[in-house]
Coordinates of C-alpha atoms and ligand atoms in Angstrom, one line a residue:
M1281 CA -93.3 68.7 5.3
L1282 CA -92.4 68.6 1.5
N1283 CA -89.8 71.3 2.3
M1284 CA -88.2 69.1 4.7
K1285 CA -88.0 66.2 2.4
M1286 CA -86.4 68.3 -0.4
K1287 CA -83.8 69.6 2.1
L1288 CA -83.1 65.9 3.2
K1289 CA -82.9 65.0 -0.5
N1290 CA -80.5 67.8 -1.1
V1291 CA -78.5 66.6 1.8
F1292 CA -78.1 63.2 0.5
V1293 CA -77.4 64.4 -2.8
M1294 CA -74.5 66.5 -1.5
Y1295 CA -73.2 63.9 0.6
F1296 CA -73.3 61.5 -2.3
F1297 CA -71.1 63.9 -4.6
V1298 CA -68.8 64.8 -1.8
S1299 CA -68.1 61.0 -1.2
I1300 CA -67.6 60.2 -4.8
L1301 CA -65.1 63.0 -5.1
G1302 CA -63.3 62.1 -2.1
L1303 CA -63.1 58.6 -3.4
M1304 CA -61.8 59.8 -6.8
Y1305 CA -59.1 61.9 -5.0
A1306 CA -58.0 59.0 -3.1
L1307 CA -57.8 56.8 -6.1
M1308 CA -55.8 59.5 -8.1
Q1309 CA -53.5 59.9 -5.2
L1310 CA -52.6 56.1 -5.4
G1311 CA -50.7 56.5 -8.9
Q1312 CA -49.2 59.8 -8.2
P1313 CA -45.8 60.2 -7.3
C1314 CA -45.1 61.5 -3.7
D1315 CA -42.4 63.4 -2.3
C1316 CA -40.7 60.5 -0.6
T1317 CA -37.3 60.6 -2.2
Q1318 CA -35.5 61.3 1.2
H1319 CA -37.2 57.9 2.5
M1320 CA -36.5 56.0 -0.6
K1321 CA -32.7 57.0 -0.5
Q1322 CA -32.5 56.0 2.9
N1323 CA -33.8 52.5 1.9
S1324 CA -31.6 52.1 -1.1
D1325 CA -28.6 52.8 0.9
F1326 CA -29.4 50.2 3.3
V1327 CA -30.0 47.7 0.6
R1328 CA -26.9 48.5 -1.1
N1329 CA -25.0 48.2 2.1
Q1330 CA -26.3 44.9 2.9
D1331 CA -25.6 43.6 -0.6
R1332 CA -22.0 44.7 -0.1
A1333 CA -21.9 43.0 3.2
I1334 CA -23.4 39.7 1.8
S1335 CA -20.8 39.6 -1.3
K1336 CA -18.0 40.3 1.2
L1337 CA -19.1 37.4 3.1
Q1338 CA -19.7 35.2 0.1
N1339 CA -16.1 35.9 -1.0
E1340 CA -14.8 35.0 2.4
V1341 CA -16.8 31.7 2.3
K1342 CA -15.2 31.1 -1.3
K1343 CA -11.6 31.7 0.1
L1344 CA -12.3 29.4 3.1
Q1345 CA -13.6 26.6 0.9
A1346 CA -10.5 26.9 -1.6
Q1347 CA -8.4 26.4 1.7
V1348 CA -10.1 23.4 3.0
K1349 CA -9.6 20.4 0.8
P1350 CA -12.4 18.0 0.0
E1351 CA -12.8 15.5 2.7
E1352 CA -11.3 12.2 1.8
P1353 CA -12.7 9.1 3.6
P1354 CA -10.1 8.0 6.2
K1355 CA -7.7 5.3 4.9
P1356 CA -7.7 2.3 7.1
I1357 CA -4.3 1.8 8.6
L1358 CA -2.6 -1.3 7.3
P1359 CA 0.1 -3.3 9.0
I1360 CA 3.6 -2.8 6.9
I1361 CA 4.6 -5.8 5.0
Y1362 CA 8.4 -5.9 5.3
V1363 CA 9.8 -7.8 2.2
I1364 CA 13.2 -9.1 2.7
T1365 CA 15.1 -10.0 -0.5
P1366 CA 18.7 -11.1 -0.6
T1367 CA 20.2 -10.7 -3.9
F1368 CA 23.6 -11.2 -5.8
T1369 CA 25.5 -9.9 -8.9
R1370 CA 24.8 -12.1 -12.0
L1371 CA 23.5 -11.6 -15.5
V1372 CA 20.0 -11.8 -14.8
Q1373 CA 19.9 -9.7 -11.8
K1374 CA 18.6 -6.7 -13.0
A1375 CA 15.6 -8.5 -14.8
E1376 CA 14.7 -10.4 -11.7
L1377 CA 14.8 -7.1 -9.5
V1378 CA 12.7 -5.2 -12.1
R1379 CA 10.2 -8.0 -12.1
L1380 CA 9.9 -8.4 -8.4
S1381 CA 10.0 -4.4 -7.7
Q1382 CA 7.1 -4.1 -10.4
T1383 CA 5.0 -6.5 -8.4
L1384 CA 5.8 -4.9 -5.0
M1385 CA 4.7 -1.6 -6.6
H1386 CA 1.0 -2.8 -6.7
V1387 CA 1.2 -3.6 -2.9
P1388 CA 0.1 -1.0 -0.4
S1389 CA 1.8 -0.3 3.0
L1390 CA 5.1 -2.2 2.0
H1391 CA 8.7 -1.8 3.0
W1392 CA 11.2 -3.6 0.9
I1393 CA 14.5 -4.5 2.5
V1394 CA 17.2 -5.6 -0.2
V1395 CA 20.4 -7.0 1.0
E1396 CA 23.1 -7.6 -1.4
D1397 CA 25.4 -10.4 -1.1
A1398 CA 28.4 -8.1 -1.7
A1399 CA 31.2 -6.2 -0.1
T1400 CA 29.8 -2.9 -1.2
K1401 CA 26.4 -1.7 -2.6
T1402 CA 26.3 -1.7 -6.4
S1403 CA 25.1 1.1 -8.4
L1404 CA 22.9 -1.2 -10.4
V1405 CA 20.8 -2.1 -7.2
T1406 CA 21.2 1.5 -5.8
E1407 CA 19.8 3.1 -8.8
L1408 CA 17.0 0.5 -9.2
L1409 CA 15.6 1.2 -5.9
K1410 CA 15.9 4.8 -6.1
Q1411 CA 13.7 4.7 -9.4
S1412 CA 11.3 2.1 -8.2
G1413 CA 9.5 4.6 -5.9
L1414 CA 9.1 1.8 -3.2
Q1415 CA 9.7 2.4 0.4
Y1416 CA 13.0 0.7 0.8
T1417 CA 16.1 -0.1 2.9
H1418 CA 19.2 -1.1 1.1
L1419 CA 21.8 -3.2 2.8
N1420 CA 24.9 -5.2 2.2
V1421 CA 26.6 -8.1 3.6
E1422 CA 29.1 -10.6 2.0
T1423 CA 28.6 -14.5 2.5
P1424 CA 31.6 -15.7 4.1
K1425 CA 33.8 -17.5 1.6
D1426 CA 33.5 -20.9 3.1
F1427 CA 29.8 -20.8 2.6
K1428 CA 29.9 -19.4 -0.7
L1429 CA 28.8 -21.3 -3.8
K1430 CA 31.7 -21.7 -6.2
E1431 CA 31.2 -21.4 -10.0
G1432 CA 29.8 -24.9 -11.1
D1433 CA 28.6 -25.9 -7.7
P1434 CA 25.2 -27.2 -7.6
N1435 CA 23.1 -24.8 -5.8
W1436 CA 21.8 -27.1 -3.3
L1437 CA 25.3 -27.5 -1.8
K1438 CA 25.1 -24.5 0.3
P1439 CA 22.3 -22.4 1.7
R1440 CA 22.0 -19.1 -0.1
G1441 CA 21.0 -15.6 1.3
V1442 CA 21.3 -16.6 5.0
E1443 CA 23.6 -13.8 6.3
Q1444 CA 21.4 -11.4 4.2
R1445 CA 18.2 -12.4 5.7
N1446 CA 19.7 -12.2 9.1
L1447 CA 21.2 -8.8 8.6
A1448 CA 17.6 -7.6 7.6
L1449 CA 16.2 -9.2 10.8
Q1450 CA 18.8 -7.2 12.6
W1451 CA 17.8 -3.9 10.9
L1452 CA 14.2 -4.4 12.0
R1453 CA 15.3 -5.1 15.7
D1454 CA 17.4 -2.0 15.6
N1455 CA 14.9 0.3 13.6
R1456 CA 11.4 -0.9 14.8
E1457 CA 9.5 -1.3 18.2
L1458 CA 7.3 -4.0 19.6
S1459 CA 4.5 -1.8 19.4
D1460 CA 4.8 -1.3 15.6
E1461 CA 2.4 -3.4 13.5
G1462 CA 4.0 -5.4 10.7
V1463 CA 4.6 -8.8 9.0
V1464 CA 7.9 -9.9 7.6
Y1465 CA 8.1 -11.9 4.5
F1466 CA 11.4 -13.5 2.6
A1467 CA 10.8 -12.9 -1.1
D1468 CA 13.8 -14.5 -3.0
D1469 CA 14.4 -12.4 -6.1
D1470 CA 13.6 -14.9 -8.7
N1471 CA 10.1 -16.4 -7.5
T1472 CA 6.9 -15.3 -9.0
Y1473 CA 4.4 -13.6 -6.5
S1474 CA 0.5 -13.2 -7.0
L1475 CA -0.8 -9.9 -5.6
Q1476 CA -3.2 -11.8 -3.5
L1477 CA -0.3 -13.4 -1.4
F1478 CA 0.3 -10.1 0.2
Q1479 CA -3.6 -9.8 1.1
E1480 CA -3.5 -13.3 2.6
M1481 CA -0.3 -12.4 4.9
R1482 CA -1.1 -8.7 6.0
F1483 CA -2.9 -9.6 9.2
T1484 CA -0.6 -12.4 10.4
K1485 CA -0.9 -13.0 14.2
R1486 CA 2.1 -15.2 14.7
V1487 CA 3.2 -17.2 11.6
S1488 CA 1.1 -17.7 8.5
V1489 CA 1.4 -20.4 6.0
W1490 CA 0.2 -21.2 2.5
P1491 CA 1.4 -23.6 -0.6
V1492 CA 4.2 -23.0 -2.8
G1493 CA 4.0 -24.0 -6.4
L1494 CA 6.7 -25.8 -8.5
V1495 CA 9.1 -26.6 -5.5
G1496 CA 10.6 -29.8 -3.9
G1497 CA 10.4 -31.7 -7.2
M1498 CA 6.4 -31.5 -7.1
R1499 CA 3.7 -29.4 -8.5
F1500 CA 3.5 -27.8 -5.1
E1501 CA 4.0 -28.3 -1.5
R1502 CA 1.5 -27.5 1.1
P1503 CA 0.7 -27.5 4.7
L1504 CA -2.4 -30.0 5.4
V1505 CA -5.2 -28.1 7.0
E1506 CA -8.1 -29.8 9.3
N1507 CA -10.8 -27.8 11.0
G1508 CA -8.7 -24.5 10.4
K1509 CA -5.6 -26.1 11.9
V1510 CA -2.4 -27.0 10.3
T1511 CA -2.0 -30.9 11.0
G1512 CA 1.0 -31.7 8.7
F1513 CA 2.7 -31.2 5.4
Y1514 CA 2.2 -32.4 2.0
T1515 CA 5.9 -32.9 0.9
A1516 CA 8.1 -35.7 -0.4
W1517 CA 11.5 -34.5 0.5
K1518 CA 12.7 -35.0 3.9
P1519 CA 9.2 -35.0 5.4
N1520 CA 10.4 -35.4 8.9
R1521 CA 12.0 -31.8 9.1
P1522 CA 10.4 -29.8 11.8
F1523 CA 9.0 -27.3 9.3
P1524 CA 9.2 -28.8 5.9
M1525 CA 8.4 -25.7 4.1
D1526 CA 10.0 -23.4 1.5
M1527 CA 11.2 -19.9 2.5
A1528 CA 8.3 -18.5 0.4
G1529 CA 5.7 -20.4 2.2
F1530 CA 5.3 -18.3 5.4
A1531 CA 5.3 -14.9 6.9
I1532 CA 6.2 -13.9 10.4
S1533 CA 4.5 -11.1 12.6
L1534 CA 6.9 -8.2 13.4
Q1535 CA 6.0 -8.4 17.0
L1536 CA 7.0 -12.0 17.3
L1537 CA 10.2 -11.5 15.6
L1538 CA 11.0 -8.6 17.9
A1539 CA 9.8 -10.5 21.1
N1540 CA 12.5 -13.2 20.3
P1541 CA 15.6 -11.2 19.7
T1542 CA 17.9 -14.2 19.2
A1543 CA 15.9 -16.0 16.4
H1544 CA 17.8 -16.3 13.3
F1545 CA 18.6 -18.5 10.3
H1546 CA 21.4 -20.8 11.1
L1547 CA 24.3 -20.6 8.6
E1548 CA 25.2 -24.1 9.4
A1549 CA 21.9 -25.6 9.0
E1550 CA 21.7 -29.1 7.3
R1551 CA 20.5 -28.9 3.8
G1552 CA 16.7 -28.4 4.0
Y1553 CA 16.6 -27.3 7.6
L1554 CA 17.3 -23.3 7.2
E1555 CA 13.6 -22.6 7.4
S1556 CA 13.1 -24.8 10.3
S1557 CA 16.2 -23.3 12.1
L1558 CA 14.4 -20.1 12.4
L1559 CA 10.6 -21.2 12.9
E1560 CA 11.4 -23.7 15.6
T1561 CA 12.2 -21.1 17.9
L1562 CA 9.1 -19.0 17.1
V1563 CA 6.0 -21.3 16.8
S1564 CA 4.5 -24.6 17.0
I1565 CA 2.8 -26.4 14.1
E1566 CA -0.5 -25.8 15.9
E1567 CA -0.1 -22.3 16.2
L1568 CA 0.5 -21.9 12.4
E1569 CA -2.1 -19.8 10.6
P1570 CA -3.4 -21.4 7.2
K1571 CA -4.1 -18.9 4.6
A1572 CA -5.0 -19.0 0.9
D1573 CA -8.2 -20.8 1.2
Q1574 CA -7.1 -23.4 3.7
C1575 CA -3.7 -23.8 1.9
R1576 CA -5.7 -25.0 -1.3
K1577 CA -4.6 -22.1 -3.2
V1578 CA -1.2 -21.6 -4.9
L1579 CA -0.3 -17.9 -4.8
I1580 CA 3.6 -18.0 -5.2
W1581 CA 5.9 -20.2 -7.5
H1582 CA 9.3 -21.1 -6.7
T1583 CA 10.4 -20.2 -10.4
R1584 CA 14.1 -20.2 -11.3
T1585 CA 15.5 -18.3 -14.2
E1586 CA 17.7 -20.1 -16.6
K1587 CA 21.3 -19.1 -16.7
P1588 CA 21.6 -17.2 -20.1
K1589 CA 24.2 -18.7 -22.5
M1590 CA 26.8 -16.5 -23.6
K1591 CA 28.6 -18.5 -26.2
Q1592 CA 28.7 -15.7 -28.7
E1593 CA 29.6 -12.9 -26.3
E1594 CA 32.6 -15.0 -25.2
A1595 CA 33.6 -15.6 -28.9
L1596 CA 33.2 -11.9 -29.8
Q1597 CA 35.3 -11.1 -26.5
K1598 CA 38.1 -13.1 -27.7
Q1599 CA 38.2 -11.0 -30.8
G1600 CA 38.1 -8.0 -28.8
L1601 CA 34.6 -7.2 -30.2
G1602 CA 32.6 -7.8 -26.7
S1603 CA 29.6 -5.9 -26.2
D1604 CA 29.7 -2.2 -24.9
I1605 CA 30.1 -2.9 -21.0
T1606 CA 28.8 0.7 -20.3
I1607 CA 25.2 -0.5 -21.3
E1608 CA 23.9 -1.9 -18.2
V1609 CA 21.7 -5.4 -18.7
Ligands
UDP114 N1 21.4 -15.5 -3.2 C1 22.4 -14.8 -2.7 N2 23.6 -14.9 -2.8 C2 24.0 -16.3 -3.3 C3 23.3 -17.1 -4.0 C4 21.9 -16.5 -4.0 O1 22.2 -13.6 -2.0 O2 25.3 -16.5 -3.6 C5 20.0 -14.9 -3.0 C6 19.1 -15.1 -4.4 O3 19.3 -13.6 -5.2 C7 17.9 -15.3 -4.0 C8 18.0 -16.0 -2.8 O4 19.4 -15.8 -2.3 O5 17.2 -14.2 -3.6 C9 17.8 -17.7 -3.0 O6 18.8 -17.9 -3.8 P1 18.4 -18.9 -5.2 O7 17.2 -18.4 -5.9 O8 19.6 -19.2 -6.0 O9 17.9 -20.3 -4.3 P2 17.0 -21.4 -4.8 O10 16.1 -21.1 -5.8 O11 17.8 -22.3 -5.3 O12 16.4 -21.9 -3.5
MN115 MN1 15.3 -19.3 -6.4

């Protein structure tokens, strides 16, 4: 019996040692390098190839990103404002046109139609338009001699800029279509225009109207508005005219003008009736669209430039000492 116990104990002790040795061997193997270089080589080749493919793709993405410009928010399409300006040669012409063009440069979606009252286009206007960077059309037509103001005539004696404005209307009829969205405004070269005015007129449906400052012998003239509708006009001079308004006080939709192909300014119109001669055929007073805070805001001034005195220049010219005429003023 004792012998049996001893044998069992030895078996247990043996088993214990063998287990410990086995465990130790296993632990030692964990930290040992194994002969798996082949396996590792395959692995690292695979990783390297993948890296190469990824960096290739990244380069492709970079190239494509460079090609695609950063996305800009789409600009709203604005109806074009066609500004029609008659102009004629005189000492202050360049000053007037520089001032007006530099106002217009601030107005988006604008096309300037400049019509010279001259038999041929002058280099002064040609160059000024070219350098303005504006979208423009340059035309010319001479006012018939019988209708032209003579030196010393008071300027109210004859209508001014009539044939020039009509030529611009003809150009629009020849070069634009009924489906084109736009608005037409007659802007003399000597007036003063607020930029807000162009915002007011931009979405004219038929004919929009607003006050004009420093005109008609008054601080301002303006359409009178009740409940959003034009009911009459605040003016002192010939108030019974169909449309007692200055040229600068209204804008017409391009579509309305194109839909009425014969509408034009009448060269023979009685004094003060030029604006009416065109508007009468296009709208009624009830249809007018009041702008500029229900016609309570003055955004355009009928300014006029003083004729410069040339006393000294003329005296010098008589002595053959006049200023250098190759210098443009
Ligand atoms: N104008 C013109 N030919 C002329 C006189 C004037 O083309 O013989 C132009 C002028 O440059 C201006 C518009 O017609 O753009 C109105 O003329 P003006 O300013 O003299 O008129 P007023 O201010 O007296 O209404
Ligand atoms: Mn004027």
